[in-house]
PDB file of C-alpha atoms in Angstrom:
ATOM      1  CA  UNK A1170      46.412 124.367 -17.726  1.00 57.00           C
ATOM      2  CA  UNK A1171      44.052 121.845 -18.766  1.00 60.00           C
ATOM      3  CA  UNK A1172      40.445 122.517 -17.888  1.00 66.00           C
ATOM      4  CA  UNK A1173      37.642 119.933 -17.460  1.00 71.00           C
ATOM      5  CA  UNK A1174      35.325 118.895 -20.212  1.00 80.00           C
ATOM      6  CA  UNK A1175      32.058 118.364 -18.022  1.00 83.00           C
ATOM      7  CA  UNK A1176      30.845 116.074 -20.145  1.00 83.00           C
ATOM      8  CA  UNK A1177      33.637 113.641 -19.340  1.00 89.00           C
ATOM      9  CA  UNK A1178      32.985 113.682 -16.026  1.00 90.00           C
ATOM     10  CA  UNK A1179      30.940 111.577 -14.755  1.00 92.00           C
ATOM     11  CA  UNK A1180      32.210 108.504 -17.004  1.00 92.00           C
ATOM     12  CA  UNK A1181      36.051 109.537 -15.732  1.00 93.00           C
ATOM     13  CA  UNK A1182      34.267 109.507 -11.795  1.00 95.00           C
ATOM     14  CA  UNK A1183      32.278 106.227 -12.228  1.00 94.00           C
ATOM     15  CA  UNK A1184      35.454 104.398 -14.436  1.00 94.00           C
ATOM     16  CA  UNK A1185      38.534 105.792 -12.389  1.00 95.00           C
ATOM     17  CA  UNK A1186      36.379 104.864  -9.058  1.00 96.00           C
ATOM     18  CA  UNK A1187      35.752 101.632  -9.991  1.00 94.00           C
ATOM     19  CA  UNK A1188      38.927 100.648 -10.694  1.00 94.00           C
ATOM     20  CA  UNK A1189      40.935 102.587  -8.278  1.00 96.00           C
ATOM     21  CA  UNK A1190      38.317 100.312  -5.692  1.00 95.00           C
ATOM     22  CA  UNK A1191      39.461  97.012  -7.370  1.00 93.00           C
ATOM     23  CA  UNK A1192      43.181  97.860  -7.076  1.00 95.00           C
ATOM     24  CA  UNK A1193      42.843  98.910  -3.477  1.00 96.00           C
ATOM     25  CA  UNK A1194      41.600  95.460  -2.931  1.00 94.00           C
ATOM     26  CA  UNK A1195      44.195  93.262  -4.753  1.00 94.00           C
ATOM     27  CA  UNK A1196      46.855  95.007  -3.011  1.00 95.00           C
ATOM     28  CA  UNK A1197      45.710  93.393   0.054  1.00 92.00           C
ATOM     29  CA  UNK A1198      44.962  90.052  -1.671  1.00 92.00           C
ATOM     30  CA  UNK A1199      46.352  86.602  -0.286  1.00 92.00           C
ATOM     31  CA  UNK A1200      48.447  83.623  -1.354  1.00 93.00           C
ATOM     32  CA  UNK A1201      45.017  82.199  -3.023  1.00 94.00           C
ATOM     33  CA  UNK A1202      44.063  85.394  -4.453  1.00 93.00           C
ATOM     34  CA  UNK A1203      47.526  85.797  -6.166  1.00 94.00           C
ATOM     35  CA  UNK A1204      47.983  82.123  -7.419  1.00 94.00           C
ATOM     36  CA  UNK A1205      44.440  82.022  -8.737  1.00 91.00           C
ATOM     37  CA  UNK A1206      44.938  85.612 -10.690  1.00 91.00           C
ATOM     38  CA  UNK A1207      48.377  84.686 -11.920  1.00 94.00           C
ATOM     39  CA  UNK A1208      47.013  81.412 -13.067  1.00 91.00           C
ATOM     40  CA  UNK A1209      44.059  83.030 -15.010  1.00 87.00           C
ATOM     41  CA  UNK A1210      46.275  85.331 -16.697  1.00 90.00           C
ATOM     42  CA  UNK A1211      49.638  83.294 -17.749  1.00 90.00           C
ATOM     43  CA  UNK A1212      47.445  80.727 -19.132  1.00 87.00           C
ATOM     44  CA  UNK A1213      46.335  83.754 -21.738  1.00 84.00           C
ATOM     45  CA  UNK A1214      49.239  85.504 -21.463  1.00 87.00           C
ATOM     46  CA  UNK A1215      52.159  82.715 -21.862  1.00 90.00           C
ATOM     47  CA  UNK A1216      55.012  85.740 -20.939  1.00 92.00           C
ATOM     48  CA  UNK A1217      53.625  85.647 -17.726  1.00 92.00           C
ATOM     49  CA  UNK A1218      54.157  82.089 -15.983  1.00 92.00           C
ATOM     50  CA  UNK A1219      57.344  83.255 -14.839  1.00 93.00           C
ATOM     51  CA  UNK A1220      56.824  86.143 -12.698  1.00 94.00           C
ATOM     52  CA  UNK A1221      56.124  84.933  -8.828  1.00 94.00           C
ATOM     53  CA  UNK A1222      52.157  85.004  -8.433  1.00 95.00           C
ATOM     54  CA  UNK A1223      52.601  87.482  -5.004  1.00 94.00           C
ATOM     55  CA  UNK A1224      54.653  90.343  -6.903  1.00 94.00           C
ATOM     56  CA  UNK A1225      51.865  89.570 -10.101  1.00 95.00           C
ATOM     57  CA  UNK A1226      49.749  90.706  -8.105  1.00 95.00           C
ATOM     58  CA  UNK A1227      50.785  93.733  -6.530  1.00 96.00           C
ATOM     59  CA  UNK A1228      51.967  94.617 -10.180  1.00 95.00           C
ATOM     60  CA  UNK A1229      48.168  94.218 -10.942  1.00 94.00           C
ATOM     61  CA  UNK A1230      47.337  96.029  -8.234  1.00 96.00           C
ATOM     62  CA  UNK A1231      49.581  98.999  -8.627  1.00 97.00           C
ATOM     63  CA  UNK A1232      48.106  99.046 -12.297  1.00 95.00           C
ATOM     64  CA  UNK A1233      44.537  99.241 -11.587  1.00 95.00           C
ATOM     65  CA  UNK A1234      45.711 102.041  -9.072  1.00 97.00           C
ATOM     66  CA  UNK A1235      47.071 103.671 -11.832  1.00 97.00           C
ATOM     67  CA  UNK A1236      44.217 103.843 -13.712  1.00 96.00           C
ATOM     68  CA  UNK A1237      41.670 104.781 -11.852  1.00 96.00           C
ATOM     69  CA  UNK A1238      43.983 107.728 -10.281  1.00 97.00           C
ATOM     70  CA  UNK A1239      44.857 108.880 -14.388  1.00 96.00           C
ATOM     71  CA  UNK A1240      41.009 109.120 -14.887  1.00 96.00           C
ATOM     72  CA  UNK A1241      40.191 110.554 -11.440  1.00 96.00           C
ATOM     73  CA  UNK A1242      42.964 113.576 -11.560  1.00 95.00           C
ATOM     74  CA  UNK A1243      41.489 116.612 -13.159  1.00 91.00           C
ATOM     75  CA  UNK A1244      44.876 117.671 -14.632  1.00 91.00           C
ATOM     76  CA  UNK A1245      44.713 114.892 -16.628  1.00 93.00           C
ATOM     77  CA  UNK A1246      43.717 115.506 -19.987  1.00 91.00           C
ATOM     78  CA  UNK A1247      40.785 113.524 -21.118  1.00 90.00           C
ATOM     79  CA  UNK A1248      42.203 112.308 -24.538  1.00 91.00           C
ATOM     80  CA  UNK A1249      45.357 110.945 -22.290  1.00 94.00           C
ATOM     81  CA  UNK A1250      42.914 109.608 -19.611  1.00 94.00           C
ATOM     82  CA  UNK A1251      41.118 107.602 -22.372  1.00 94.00           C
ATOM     83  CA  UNK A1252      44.453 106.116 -23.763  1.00 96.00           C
ATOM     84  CA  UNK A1253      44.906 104.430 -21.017  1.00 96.00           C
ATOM     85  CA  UNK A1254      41.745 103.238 -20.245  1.00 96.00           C
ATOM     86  CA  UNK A1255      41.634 101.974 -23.647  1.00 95.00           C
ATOM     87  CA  UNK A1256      44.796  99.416 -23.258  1.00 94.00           C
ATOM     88  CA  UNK A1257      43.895  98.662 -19.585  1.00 93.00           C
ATOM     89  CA  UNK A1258      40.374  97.661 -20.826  1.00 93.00           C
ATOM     90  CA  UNK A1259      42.304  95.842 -23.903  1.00 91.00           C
ATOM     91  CA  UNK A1260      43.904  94.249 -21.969  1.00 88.00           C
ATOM     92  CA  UNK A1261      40.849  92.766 -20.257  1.00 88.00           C
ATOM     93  CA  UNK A1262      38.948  91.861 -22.891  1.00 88.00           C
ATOM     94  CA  UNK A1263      41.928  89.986 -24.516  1.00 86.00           C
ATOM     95  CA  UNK A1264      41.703  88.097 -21.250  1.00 85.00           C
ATOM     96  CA  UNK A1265      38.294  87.198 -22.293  1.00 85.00           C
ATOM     97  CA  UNK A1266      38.644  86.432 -26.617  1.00 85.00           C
ATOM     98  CA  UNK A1267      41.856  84.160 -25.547  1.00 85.00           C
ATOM     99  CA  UNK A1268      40.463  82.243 -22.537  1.00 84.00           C
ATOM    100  CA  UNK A1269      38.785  78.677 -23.400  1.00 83.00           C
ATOM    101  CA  UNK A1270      35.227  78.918 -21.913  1.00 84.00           C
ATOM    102  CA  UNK A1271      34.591  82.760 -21.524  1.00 86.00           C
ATOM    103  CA  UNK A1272      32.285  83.113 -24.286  1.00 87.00           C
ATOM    104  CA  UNK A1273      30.614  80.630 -27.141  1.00 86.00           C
ATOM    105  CA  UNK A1274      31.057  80.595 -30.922  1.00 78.00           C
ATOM    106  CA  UNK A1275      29.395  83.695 -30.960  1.00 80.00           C
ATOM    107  CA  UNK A1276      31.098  85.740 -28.681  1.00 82.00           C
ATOM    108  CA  UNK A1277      28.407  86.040 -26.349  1.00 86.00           C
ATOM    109  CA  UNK A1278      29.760  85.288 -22.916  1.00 88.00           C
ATOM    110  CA  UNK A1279      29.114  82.622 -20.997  1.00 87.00           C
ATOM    111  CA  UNK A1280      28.706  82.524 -16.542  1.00 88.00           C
ATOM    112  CA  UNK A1281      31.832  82.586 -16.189  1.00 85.00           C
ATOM    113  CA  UNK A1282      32.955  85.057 -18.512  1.00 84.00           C
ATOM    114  CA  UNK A1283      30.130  87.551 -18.082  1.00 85.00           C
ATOM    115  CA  UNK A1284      32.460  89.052 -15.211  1.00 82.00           C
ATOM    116  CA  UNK A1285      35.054  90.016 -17.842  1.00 82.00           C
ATOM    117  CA  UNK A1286      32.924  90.485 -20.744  1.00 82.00           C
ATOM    118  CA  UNK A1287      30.938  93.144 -19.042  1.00 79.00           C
ATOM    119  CA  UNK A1288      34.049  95.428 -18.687  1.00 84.00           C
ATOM    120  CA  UNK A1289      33.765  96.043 -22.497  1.00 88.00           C
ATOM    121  CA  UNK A1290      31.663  99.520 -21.278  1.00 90.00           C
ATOM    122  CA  UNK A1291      34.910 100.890 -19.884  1.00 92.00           C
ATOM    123  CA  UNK A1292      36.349 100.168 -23.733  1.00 92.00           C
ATOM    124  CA  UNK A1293      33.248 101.996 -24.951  1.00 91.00           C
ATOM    125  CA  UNK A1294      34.248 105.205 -22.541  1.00 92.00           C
ATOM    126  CA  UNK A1295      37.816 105.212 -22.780  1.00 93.00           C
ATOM    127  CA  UNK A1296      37.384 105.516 -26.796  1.00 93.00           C
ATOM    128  CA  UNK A1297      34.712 107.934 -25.960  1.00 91.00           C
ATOM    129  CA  UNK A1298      37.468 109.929 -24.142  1.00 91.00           C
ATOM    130  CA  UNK A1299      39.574 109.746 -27.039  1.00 91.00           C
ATOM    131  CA  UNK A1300      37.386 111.447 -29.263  1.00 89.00           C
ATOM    132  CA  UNK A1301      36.962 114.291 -27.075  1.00 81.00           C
ATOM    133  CA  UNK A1302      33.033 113.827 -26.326  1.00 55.00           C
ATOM    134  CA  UNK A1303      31.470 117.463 -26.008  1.00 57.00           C
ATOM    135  CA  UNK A1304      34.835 119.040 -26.497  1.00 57.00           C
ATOM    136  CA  UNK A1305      35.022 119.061 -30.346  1.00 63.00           C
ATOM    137  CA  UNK A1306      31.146 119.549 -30.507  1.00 67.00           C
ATOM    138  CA  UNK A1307      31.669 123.123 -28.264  1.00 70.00           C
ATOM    139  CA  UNK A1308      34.746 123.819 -30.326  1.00 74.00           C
ATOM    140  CA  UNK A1309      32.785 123.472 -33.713  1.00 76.00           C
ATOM    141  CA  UNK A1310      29.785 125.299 -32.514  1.00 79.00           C
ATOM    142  CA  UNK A1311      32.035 127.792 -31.118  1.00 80.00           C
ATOM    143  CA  UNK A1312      33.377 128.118 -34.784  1.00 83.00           C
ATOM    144  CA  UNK A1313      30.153 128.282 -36.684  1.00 86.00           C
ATOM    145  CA  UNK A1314      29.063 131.277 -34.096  1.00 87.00           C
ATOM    146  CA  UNK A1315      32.303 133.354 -35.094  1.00 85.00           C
ATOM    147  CA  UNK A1316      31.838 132.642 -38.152  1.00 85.00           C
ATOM    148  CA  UNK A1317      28.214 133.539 -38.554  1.00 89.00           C
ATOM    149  CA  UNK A1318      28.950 136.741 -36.733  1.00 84.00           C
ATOM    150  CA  UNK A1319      31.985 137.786 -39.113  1.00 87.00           C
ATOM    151  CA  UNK A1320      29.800 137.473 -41.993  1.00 88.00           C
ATOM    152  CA  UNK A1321      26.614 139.367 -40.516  1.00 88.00           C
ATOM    153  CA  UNK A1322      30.086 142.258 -39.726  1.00 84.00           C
ATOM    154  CA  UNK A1323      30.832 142.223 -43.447  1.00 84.00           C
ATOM    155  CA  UNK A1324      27.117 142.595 -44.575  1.00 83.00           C
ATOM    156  CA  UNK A1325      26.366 145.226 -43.012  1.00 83.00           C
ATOM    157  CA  UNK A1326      29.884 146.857 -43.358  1.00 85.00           C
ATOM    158  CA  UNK A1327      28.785 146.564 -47.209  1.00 85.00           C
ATOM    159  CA  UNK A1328      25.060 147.786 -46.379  1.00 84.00           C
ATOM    160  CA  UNK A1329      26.722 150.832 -44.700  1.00 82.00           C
ATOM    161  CA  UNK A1330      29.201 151.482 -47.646  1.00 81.00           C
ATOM    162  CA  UNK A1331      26.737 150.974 -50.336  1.00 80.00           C
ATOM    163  CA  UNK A1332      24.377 153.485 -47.870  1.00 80.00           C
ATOM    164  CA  UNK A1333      27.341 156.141 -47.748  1.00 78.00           C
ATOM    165  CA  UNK A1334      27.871 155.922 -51.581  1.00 78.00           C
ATOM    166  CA  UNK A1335      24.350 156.780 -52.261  1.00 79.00           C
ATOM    167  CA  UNK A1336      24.424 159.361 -49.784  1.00 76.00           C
ATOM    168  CA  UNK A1337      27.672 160.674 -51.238  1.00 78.00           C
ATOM    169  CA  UNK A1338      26.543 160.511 -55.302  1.00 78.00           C
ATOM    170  CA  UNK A1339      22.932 162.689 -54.127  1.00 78.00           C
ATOM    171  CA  UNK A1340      25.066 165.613 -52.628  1.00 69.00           C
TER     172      UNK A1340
END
């Protein structure tokens, strides 16, 4: 069974939530909605034009569901929760390097791309997820305590031989 790093928490809450809201919402989205989302994405992502702007979106939608549920479900490891974040935020962000206008020169975003641009925090967590946050720093602390404690064993195992020796060579 996979138990809960609690460190993980509150970025797989806050992430998962967020997301799972904004899929919720698309699936309900109109005509508009879908034409205007379709549009925005084939023109970055050319293999998209042909799919029909109405099931685009629901496949969005469904997606973003995804997500958030993978990140919300305790069962979930957090190294697999963080994979996926990772492409879905990816994805995003591709959204925003390939799109004429999102951002200057520089990469800093501009009005309109500031909506898009912001999501590179959930990058920032899902990579965080993948390298285990507190998880490997228990582990290893964990390690060095054993360890410490097996050698202290062995010193005074020797301490108490050497002691018994000495004992042994005055009788």
């Amino acid at each position: 069974m996979t138990t809960v790093d609690l460190a993980q928490v509150p970025q797989r809450l806050a992430t998962g939530a967020f997301i799972l809201n904004s899929g919720l919402q698309k699936w309900s989205g109109d005509e508009e909605t879908a034409a205007g989302l379709h549009g925005f994405a084939a023109g970055t992502y050319p293999f998209l034009e042909d799919m029909d702007p109405p099931t685009f979106l629901k496949a969005v939608s469904v997606g973003e569901m995804a997500v958030g549920t993978t990140l919300l479900a305790p069962f979930v490891p957090g190294r697999l929760a963080g994979l996926v974040l990772s492409g879905f935020s990816a994805g995003m962000l591709g959204l925003y390097l390939r799109t004429p206008g999102m951002h200057d020169g520089n990469l800093r975003p501009t009005q309109q791309g500031t909506p898009i641009a912001k999501d590179i925090w959930m990058l920032g967590i899902g990579v965080a997820l993948v390298l285990g946050n507190g998880a490997r720093r228990a582990e290893k602390k964990a390690e060095r305590r054993v360890a410490k404690a097996e050698k202290r064993a062995a010193v005074a195992e020797l301490k108490a031989g050497k002691k018994a020796a000495k004992v042994a060579d005055r009788a």
